[in-house]
Coordinates of C-alpha atoms and ligand atoms in Angstrom, one line a residue:
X1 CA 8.4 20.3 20.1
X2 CA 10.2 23.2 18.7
X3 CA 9.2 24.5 15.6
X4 CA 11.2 24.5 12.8
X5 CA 12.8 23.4 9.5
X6 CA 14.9 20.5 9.5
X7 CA 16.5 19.1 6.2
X8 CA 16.2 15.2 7.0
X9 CA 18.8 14.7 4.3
X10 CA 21.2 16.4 5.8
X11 CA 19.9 17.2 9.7
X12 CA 20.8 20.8 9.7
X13 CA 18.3 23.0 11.4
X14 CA 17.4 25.8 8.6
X15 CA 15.0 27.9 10.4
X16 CA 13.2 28.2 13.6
X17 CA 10.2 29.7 14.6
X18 CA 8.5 31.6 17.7
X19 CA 5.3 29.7 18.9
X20 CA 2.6 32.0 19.0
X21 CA 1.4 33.6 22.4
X22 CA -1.9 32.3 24.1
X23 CA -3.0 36.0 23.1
X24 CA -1.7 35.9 19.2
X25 CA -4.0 32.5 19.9
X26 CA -7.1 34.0 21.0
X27 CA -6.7 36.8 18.6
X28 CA -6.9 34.5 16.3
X29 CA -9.7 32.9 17.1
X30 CA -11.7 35.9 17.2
X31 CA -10.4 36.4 13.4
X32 CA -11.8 33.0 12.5
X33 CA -15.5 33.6 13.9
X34 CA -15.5 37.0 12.1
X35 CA -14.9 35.7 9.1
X36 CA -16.8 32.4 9.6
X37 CA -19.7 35.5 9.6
X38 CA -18.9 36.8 6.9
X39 CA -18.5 33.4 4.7
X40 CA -21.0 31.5 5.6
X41 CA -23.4 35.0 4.0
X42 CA -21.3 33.8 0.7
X43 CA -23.1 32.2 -1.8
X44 CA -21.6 28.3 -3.5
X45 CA -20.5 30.5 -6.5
X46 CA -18.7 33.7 -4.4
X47 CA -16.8 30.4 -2.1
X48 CA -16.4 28.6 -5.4
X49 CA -14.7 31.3 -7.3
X50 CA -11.8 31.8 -4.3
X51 CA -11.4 27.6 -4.3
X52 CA -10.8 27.7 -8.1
X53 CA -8.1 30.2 -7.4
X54 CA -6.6 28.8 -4.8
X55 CA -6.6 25.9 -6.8
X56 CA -4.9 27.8 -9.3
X57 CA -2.4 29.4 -7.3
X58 CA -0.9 25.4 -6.1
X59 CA -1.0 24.6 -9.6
X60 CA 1.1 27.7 -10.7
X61 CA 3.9 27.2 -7.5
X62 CA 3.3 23.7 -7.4
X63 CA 7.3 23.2 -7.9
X64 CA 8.2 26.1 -5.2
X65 CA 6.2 24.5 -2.6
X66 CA 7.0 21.2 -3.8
X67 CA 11.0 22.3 -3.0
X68 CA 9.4 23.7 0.6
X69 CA 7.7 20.3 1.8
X70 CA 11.4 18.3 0.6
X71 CA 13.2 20.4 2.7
X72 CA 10.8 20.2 5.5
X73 CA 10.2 16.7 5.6
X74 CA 12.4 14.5 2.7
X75 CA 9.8 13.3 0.5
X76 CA 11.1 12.9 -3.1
X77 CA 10.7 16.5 -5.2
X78 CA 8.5 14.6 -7.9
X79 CA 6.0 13.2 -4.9
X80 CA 5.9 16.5 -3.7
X81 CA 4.6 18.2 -6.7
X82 CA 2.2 15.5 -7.6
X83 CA 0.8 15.8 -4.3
X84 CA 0.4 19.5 -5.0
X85 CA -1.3 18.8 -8.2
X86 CA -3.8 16.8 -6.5
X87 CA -4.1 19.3 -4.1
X88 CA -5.2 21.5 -6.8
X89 CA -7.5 19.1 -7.9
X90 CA -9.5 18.7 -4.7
X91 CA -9.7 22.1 -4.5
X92 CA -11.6 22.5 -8.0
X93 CA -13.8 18.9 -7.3
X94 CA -15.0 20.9 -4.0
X95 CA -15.6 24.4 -6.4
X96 CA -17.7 22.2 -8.7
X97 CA -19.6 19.8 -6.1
X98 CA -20.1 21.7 -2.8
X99 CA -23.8 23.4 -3.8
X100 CA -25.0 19.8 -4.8
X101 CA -23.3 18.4 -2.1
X102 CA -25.3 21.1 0.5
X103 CA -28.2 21.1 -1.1
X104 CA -31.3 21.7 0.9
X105 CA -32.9 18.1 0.2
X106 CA -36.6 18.0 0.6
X107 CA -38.5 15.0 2.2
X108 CA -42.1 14.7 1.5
X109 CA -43.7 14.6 4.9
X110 CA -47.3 16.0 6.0
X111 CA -45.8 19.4 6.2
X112 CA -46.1 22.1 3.5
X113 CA -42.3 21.8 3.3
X114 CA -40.1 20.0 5.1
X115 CA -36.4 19.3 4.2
X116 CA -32.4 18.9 5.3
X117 CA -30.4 21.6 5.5
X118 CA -26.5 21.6 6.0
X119 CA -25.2 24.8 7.3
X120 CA -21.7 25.1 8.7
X121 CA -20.9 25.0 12.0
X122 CA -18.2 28.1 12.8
X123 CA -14.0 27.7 13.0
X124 CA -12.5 23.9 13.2
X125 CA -9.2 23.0 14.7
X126 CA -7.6 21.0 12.2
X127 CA -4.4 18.7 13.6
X128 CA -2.3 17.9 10.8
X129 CA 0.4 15.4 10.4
X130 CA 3.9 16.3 8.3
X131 CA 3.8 13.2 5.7
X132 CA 1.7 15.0 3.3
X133 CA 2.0 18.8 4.6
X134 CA -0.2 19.9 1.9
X135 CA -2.6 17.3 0.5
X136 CA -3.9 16.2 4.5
X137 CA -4.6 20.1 5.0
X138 CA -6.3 20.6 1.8
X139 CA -8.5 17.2 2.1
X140 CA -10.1 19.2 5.3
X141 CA -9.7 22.4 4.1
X142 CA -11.6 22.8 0.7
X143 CA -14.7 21.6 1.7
X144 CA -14.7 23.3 5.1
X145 CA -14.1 26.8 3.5
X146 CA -16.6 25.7 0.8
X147 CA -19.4 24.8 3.4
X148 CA -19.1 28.3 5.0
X149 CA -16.5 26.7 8.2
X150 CA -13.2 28.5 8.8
X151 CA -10.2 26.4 9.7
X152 CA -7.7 27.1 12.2
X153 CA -4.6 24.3 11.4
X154 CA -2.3 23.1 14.1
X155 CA 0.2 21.5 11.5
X156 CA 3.2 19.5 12.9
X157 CA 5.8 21.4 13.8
X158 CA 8.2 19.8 11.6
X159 CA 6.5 21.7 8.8
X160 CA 6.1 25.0 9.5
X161 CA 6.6 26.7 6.1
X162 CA 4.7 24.4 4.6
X163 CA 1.7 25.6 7.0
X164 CA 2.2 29.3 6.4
X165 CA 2.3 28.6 2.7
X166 CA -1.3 27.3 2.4
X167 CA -2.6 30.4 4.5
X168 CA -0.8 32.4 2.1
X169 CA -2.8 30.4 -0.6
X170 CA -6.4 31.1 0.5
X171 CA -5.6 34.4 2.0
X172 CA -4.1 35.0 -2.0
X173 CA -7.5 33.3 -3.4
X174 CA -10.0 35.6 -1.9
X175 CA -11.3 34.3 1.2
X176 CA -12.2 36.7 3.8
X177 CA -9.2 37.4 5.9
X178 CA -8.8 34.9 9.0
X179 CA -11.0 32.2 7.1
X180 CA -8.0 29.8 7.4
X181 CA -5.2 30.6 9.3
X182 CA -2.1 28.7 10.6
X183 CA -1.3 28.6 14.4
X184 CA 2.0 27.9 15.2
X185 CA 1.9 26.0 18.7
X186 CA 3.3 23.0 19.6
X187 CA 0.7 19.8 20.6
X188 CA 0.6 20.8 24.5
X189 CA -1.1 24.3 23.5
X190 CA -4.2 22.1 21.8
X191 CA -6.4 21.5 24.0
X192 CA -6.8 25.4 25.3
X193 CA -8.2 25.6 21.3
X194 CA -10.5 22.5 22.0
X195 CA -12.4 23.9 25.2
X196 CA -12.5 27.5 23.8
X197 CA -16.1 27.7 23.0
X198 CA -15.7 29.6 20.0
X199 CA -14.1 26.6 18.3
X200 CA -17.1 24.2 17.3
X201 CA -15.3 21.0 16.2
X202 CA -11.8 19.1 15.5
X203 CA -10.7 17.2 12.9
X204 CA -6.9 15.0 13.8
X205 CA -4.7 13.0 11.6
X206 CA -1.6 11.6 13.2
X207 CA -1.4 9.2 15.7
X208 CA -3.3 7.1 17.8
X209 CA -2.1 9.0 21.2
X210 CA -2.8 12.4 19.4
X211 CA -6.2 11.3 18.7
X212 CA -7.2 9.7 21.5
X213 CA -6.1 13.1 23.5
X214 CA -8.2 15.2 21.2
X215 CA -11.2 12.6 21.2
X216 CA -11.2 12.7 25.0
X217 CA -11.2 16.2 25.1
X218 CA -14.2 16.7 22.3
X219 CA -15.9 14.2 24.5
X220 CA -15.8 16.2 27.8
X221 CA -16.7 19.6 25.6
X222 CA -19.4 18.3 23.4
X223 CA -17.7 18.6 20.1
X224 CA -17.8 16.7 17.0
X225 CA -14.7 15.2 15.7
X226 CA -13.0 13.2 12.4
X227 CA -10.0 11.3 13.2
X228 CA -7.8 9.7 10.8
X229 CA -5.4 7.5 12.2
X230 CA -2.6 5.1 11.4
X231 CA -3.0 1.6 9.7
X232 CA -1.3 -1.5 8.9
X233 CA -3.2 -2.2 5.4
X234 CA -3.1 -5.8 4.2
X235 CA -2.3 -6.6 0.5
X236 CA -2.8 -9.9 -0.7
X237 CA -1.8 -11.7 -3.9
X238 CA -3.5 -14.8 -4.7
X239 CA -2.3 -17.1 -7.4
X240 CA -4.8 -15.7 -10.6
X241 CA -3.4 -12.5 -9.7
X242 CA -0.9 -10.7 -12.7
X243 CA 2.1 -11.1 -10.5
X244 CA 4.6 -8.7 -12.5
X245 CA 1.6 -5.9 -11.7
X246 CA 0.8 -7.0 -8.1
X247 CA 4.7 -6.8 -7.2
X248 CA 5.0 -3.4 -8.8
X249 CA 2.4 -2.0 -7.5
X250 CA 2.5 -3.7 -3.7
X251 CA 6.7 -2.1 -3.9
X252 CA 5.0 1.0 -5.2
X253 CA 2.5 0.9 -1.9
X254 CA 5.2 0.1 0.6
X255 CA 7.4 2.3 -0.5
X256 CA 5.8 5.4 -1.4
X257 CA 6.4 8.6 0.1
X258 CA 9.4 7.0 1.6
X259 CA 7.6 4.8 3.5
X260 CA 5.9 6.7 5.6
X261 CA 2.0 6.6 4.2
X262 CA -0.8 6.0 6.6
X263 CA -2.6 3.6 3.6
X264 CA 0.9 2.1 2.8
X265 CA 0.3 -1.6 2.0
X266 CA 2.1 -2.9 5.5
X267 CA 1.3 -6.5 5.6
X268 CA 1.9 -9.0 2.4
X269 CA -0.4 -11.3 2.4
X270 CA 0.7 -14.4 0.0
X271 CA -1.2 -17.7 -1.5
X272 CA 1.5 -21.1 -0.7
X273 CA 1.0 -21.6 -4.3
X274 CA 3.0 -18.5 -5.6
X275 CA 4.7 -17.8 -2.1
X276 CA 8.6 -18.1 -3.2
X277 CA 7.9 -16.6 -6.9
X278 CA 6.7 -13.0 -5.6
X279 CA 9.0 -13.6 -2.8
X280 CA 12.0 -13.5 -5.0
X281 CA 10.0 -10.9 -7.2
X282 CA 9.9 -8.3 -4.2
X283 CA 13.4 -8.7 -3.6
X284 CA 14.4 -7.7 -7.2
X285 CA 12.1 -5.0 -7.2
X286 CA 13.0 -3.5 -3.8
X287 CA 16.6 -3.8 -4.4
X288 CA 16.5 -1.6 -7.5
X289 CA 15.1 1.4 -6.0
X290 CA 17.3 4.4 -5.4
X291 CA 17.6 5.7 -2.0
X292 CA 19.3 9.3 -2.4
X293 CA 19.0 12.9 -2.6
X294 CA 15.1 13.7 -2.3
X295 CA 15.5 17.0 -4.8
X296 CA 16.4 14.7 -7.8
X297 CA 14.2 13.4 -10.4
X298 CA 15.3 9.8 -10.3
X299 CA 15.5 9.6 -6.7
X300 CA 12.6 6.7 -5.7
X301 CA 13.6 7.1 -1.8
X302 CA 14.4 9.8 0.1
X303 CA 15.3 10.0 3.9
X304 CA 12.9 9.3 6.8
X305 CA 11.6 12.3 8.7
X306 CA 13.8 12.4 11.9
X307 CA 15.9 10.7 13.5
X308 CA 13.2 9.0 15.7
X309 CA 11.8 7.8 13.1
X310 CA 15.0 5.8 12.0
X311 CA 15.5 4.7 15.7
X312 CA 11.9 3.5 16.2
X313 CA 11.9 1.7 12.6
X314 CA 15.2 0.0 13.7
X315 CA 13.5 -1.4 16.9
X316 CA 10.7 -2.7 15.5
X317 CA 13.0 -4.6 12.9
X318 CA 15.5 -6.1 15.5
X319 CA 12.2 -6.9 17.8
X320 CA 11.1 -9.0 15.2
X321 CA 14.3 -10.6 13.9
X322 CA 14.8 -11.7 18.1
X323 CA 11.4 -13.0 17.9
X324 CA 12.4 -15.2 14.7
X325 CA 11.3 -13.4 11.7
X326 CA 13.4 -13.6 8.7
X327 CA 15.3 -10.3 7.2
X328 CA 14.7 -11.1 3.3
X329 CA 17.0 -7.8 1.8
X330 CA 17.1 -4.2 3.3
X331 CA 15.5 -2.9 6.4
X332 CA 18.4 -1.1 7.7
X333 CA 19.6 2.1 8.4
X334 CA 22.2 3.8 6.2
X335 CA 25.3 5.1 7.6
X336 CA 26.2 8.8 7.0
X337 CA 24.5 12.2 6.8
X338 CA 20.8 12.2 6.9
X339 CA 17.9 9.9 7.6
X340 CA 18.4 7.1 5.3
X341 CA 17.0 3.9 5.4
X342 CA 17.3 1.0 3.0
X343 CA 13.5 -0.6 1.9
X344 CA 13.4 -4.2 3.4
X345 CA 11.4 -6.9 3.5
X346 CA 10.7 -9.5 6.7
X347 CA 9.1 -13.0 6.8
X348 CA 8.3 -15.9 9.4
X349 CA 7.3 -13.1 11.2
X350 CA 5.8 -14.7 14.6
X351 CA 2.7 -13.5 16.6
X352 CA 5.1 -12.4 19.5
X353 CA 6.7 -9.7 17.3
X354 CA 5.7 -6.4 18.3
X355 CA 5.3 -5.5 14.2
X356 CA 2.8 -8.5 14.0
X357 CA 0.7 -5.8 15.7
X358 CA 1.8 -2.4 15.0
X359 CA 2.1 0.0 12.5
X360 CA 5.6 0.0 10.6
X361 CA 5.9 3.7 9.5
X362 CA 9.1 3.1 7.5
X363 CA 9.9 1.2 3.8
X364 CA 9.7 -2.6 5.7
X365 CA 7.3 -4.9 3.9
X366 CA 6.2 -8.1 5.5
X367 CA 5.6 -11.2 4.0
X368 CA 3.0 -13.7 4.9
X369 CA 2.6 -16.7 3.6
X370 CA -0.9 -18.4 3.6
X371 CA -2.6 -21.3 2.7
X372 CA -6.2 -19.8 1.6
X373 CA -7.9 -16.1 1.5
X374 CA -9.7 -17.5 4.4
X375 CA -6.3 -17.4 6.1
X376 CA -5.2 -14.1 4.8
X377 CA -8.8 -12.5 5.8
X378 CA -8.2 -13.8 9.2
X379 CA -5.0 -12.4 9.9
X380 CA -5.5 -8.9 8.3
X381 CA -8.5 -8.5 10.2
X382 CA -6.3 -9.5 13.6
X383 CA -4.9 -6.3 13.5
X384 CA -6.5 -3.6 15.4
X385 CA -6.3 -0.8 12.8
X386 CA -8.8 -0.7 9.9
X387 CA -7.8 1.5 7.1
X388 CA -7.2 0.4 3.9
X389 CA -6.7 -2.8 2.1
X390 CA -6.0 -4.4 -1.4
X391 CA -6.1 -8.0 -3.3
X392 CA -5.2 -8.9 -6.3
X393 CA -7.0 -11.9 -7.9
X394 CA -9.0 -12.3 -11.1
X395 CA -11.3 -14.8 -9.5
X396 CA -14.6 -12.6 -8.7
X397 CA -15.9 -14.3 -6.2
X398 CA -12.4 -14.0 -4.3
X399 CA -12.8 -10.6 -4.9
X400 CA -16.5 -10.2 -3.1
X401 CA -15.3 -12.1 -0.4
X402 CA -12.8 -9.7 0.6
X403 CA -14.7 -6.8 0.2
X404 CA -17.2 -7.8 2.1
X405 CA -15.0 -9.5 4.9
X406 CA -11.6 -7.2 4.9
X407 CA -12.4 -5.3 8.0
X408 CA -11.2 -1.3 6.6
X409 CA -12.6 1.8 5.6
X410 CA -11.5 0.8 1.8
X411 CA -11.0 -2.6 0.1
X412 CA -9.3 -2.1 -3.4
X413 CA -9.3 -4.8 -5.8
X414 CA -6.2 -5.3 -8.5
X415 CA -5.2 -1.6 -7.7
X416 CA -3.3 -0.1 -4.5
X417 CA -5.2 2.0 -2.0
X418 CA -5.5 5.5 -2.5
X419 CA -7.3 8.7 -1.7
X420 CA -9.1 10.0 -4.5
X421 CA -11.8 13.2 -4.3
X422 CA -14.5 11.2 -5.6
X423 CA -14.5 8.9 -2.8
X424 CA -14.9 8.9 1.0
X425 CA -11.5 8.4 2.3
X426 CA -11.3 7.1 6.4
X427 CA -10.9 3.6 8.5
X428 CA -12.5 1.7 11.4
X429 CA -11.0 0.2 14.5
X430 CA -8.1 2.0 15.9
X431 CA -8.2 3.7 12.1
X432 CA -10.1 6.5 13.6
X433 CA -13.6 7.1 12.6
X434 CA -15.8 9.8 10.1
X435 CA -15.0 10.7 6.4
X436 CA -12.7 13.3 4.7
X437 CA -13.3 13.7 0.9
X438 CA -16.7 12.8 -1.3
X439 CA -20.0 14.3 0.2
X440 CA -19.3 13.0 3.4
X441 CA -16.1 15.2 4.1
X442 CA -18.1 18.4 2.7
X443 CA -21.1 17.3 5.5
X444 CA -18.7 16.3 8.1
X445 CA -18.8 19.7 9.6
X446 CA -22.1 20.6 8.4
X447 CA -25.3 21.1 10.7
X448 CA -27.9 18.7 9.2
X449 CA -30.8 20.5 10.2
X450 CA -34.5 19.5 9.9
X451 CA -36.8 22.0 8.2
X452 CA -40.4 22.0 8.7
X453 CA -42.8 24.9 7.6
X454 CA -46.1 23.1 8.8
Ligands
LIG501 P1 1.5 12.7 15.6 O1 2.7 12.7 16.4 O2 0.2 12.3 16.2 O3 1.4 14.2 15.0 C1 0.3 14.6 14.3 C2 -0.2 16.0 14.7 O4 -0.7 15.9 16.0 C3 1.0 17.0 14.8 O5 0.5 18.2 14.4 C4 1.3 16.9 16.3 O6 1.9 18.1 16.7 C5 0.0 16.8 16.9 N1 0.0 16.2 18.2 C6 0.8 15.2 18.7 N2 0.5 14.9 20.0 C7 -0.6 15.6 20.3 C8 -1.5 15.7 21.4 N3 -1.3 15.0 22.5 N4 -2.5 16.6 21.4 C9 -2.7 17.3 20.3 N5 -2.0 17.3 19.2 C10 -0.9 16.5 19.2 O7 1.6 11.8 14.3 P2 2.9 11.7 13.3 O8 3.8 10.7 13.9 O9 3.4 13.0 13.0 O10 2.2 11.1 12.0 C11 2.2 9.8 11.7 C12 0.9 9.1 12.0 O11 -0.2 9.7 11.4 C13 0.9 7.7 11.6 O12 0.4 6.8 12.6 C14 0.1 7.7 10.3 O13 -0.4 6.5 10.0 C15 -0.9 8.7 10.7 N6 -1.6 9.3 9.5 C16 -2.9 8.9 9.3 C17 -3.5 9.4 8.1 C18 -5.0 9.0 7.8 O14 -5.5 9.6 6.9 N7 -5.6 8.0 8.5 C19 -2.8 10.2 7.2 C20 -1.5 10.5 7.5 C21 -0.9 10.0 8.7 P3 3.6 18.2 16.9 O15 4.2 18.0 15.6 O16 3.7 19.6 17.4 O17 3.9 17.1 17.9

């Protein structure tokens, strides 16, 4: 893929960049490991410091990078600097939590001492997807640095100014030079990173291909990995549920970031009982969002990424209407400059479809009507991602059955799925596997080792 910047809105190429040679590659490699040496001597406080600047810095540019990740990849200016905001955010959680979170923990045994450690491991390739340029680098990056880890990001190549901007940031903060740096290579050039043996583990998020290629790789060389994949989250509304809330927010979670969210709420799930009210509800609220010009404030939807992405969306659609699904509003390219494509909603859609199975990376809710939450459980755990999920029901004992029975790495209740600092973030199934954010992304890349002074 070539690297460069592509306004989606408008499909002019802005800027183009040279890949980096093999040797710029290994040079930089060789950067990473020195500093890895050089951190991982740092004390929590020293590490913690740098993260609170770096934090500082996104929060002070948050609208000048915010303009960057529009350009690069149409999500609406106000989404952009949100994310940034949060980006900042994670950065100071990881400041305040990583020497509690790597804290030697001592286990009574019959030693004189005996306890965990968690030490970091050396540089990480990190693959990086272009739907949230900054916040998906971030989750992996603050609590690699603040273990002591370097990182070495492959970021899509869709977003390449978005990738030199975060080196810039923890360059700017204080970290020793090289501790995270940005590789500009296309996908074909990542597997030379994985066998180098200087590279001690990967982290992917993207798609199921991507990180099955990655995966494989690890496998042969030995190396740990995290991969967060795509998902086709179920939402269901049953009938106690506040419907004027659960259609807000289920347009908000199929809609956001132009559609293209790997937690979007994919898959409607519906009680009989209050089928055609939300029904009609959904199409109200979908038809008064505001496709448009991504740099303006009231803009709700900006354009898709490429122009594969409108093409692929637009199969997957008329592949389901052929199998007999039912096109309920939208879910149609625009005509004209850009990547536009108008939010829609299916339903009746049939087993045979191929959306019934995959993931729909594009504003197209569908709607499912069922009977019971038995019925709803059952077909949202037929799909073979896991990642995230919602209900919305007042009844608690609805509630603990779908927590307990959704099969995804997150089930939330009355509220739409989201990543949030304070919370392991990841899926099962064809999901990926490992956790980013919490304690467990801070020890994903962490050597647990066991201490015993006898
Ligand atoms: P993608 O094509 O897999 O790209 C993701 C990254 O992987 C890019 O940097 C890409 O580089 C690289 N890549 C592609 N093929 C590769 C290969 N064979 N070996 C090594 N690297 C490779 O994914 P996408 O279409 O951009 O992103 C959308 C997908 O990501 C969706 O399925 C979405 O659900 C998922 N996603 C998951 C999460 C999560 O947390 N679970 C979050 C966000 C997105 P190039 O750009 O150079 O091709």
């Amino acid at each position: 893929m070539t690297i460069q910047t592509k306004n989606p809105a408008t499909n002019k190429v802005l800027k183009t960049f040279e890949p980096h040679t093999d040797a710029e590659v290994d040079l930089a490699i060789a950067r990473s490991v020195v500093a890895h040496h050089e951190l991982r001597t740092w004390s929590f406080e020293k590490r913690a410091k740098c993260m609170r600047q770096a934090a500082k810095i996104m929060r002070d540019e948050a609208e000048k990078l915010g303009k960057i990740m529009t350009t690069e990849m149409g999500k609406t200016l106000k989404s952009a600097i949100a994310e940034v905001q949060k980006c900042a955010t994670a950065a100071d959680y990881y400041a305040d939590t990583a020497a509690e979170y790597l804290a030697d923990e001592i286990v009574e045994t019959d030693a004189q001492t005996s306890y965990r450690a968690f030490l970091p491991l050396g540089p990480v390739l990190a693959v990086m997807p272009w739907n949230y340029p900054i916040w998906q680098v971030i989750r992996f990056a603050a609590p690699a640095l603040m273990a002591g880890n370097t990182g070495l990001l492959k970021h899509a190549s869709n977003v390449p100014q978005c990738a030199l901007y975060i080196e810039g940031i923890f360059k700017r903060a204080g970290f020793p030079e090289g501790a995270f740096q940005t590789l500009l290579i296309g996908g074909a050039k990542v597997e030379r990173i994985l066998r180098d043996d200087r590279v001690r583990a990967a982290t992917l998020t993207g798609s199921e291909p991507a990180g099955a290629s990655v995966a494989s790789i690890c496998g042969e060389e030995i190396k740990p990995t995290v991969l967060e994949l795509g998902g086709s989250d179920a939402f269901i509304i049953m009938p106690s549920a506040d419907l004027e809330k659960a259609v807000s927010v289920g347009t908000t979670a199929r809609t956001q970031n132009n559609g293209q969210s790997c937690i979007a709420a994919k898959r409607f799930f519906v009680h009989a009982d209050i089928y055609d009210d939300v029904k009609v509800r959904f199409k109200d609220s979908f038809e008064t969002l505001t496709i448009g010009d991504p740099m303006k404030g009231d803009t709700d939807i900006g354009p898709l990424v490429d122009e594969d992405a409108v093409n692929s969306v637009t199969e997957q659609v008329d592949d389901a209407l052929k199998a007999g699904a039912v096109r309920i509003c939208g879910a149609e390219p625009i005509d004209g400059e850009g990547n536009f494509y108008r939010p829609g909603i299916l339903e009746n859609i049939p087993k045979e479809a191929r959306v019934y199975h995959e993931e729909i990376f594009a504003p197209v809710a569908l709607l499912f009507k069922v009977e019971s939450l038995d019925e709803a459980i059952e077909i949202a755990n037929s799909s073979p991602f896991g990642l995230g999920s919602a209900i919305f029901t007042t009844d608690k004992d609805e509630q603990k059955k779908a927590i307990r029975e959704l099969e995804a790495g997150g089930t939330f209740v009355n509220t739409m799925t989201a990543s949030n600092p304070h919370l392991p973030f990841g899926g099962i199934k064809r999901s990926g596997y490992g956790r980013e954010l919490a304690s467990e992304g801070i020890r994903a890349f962490c050597n647990t080792k066991t201490v015993y002074i006898a």
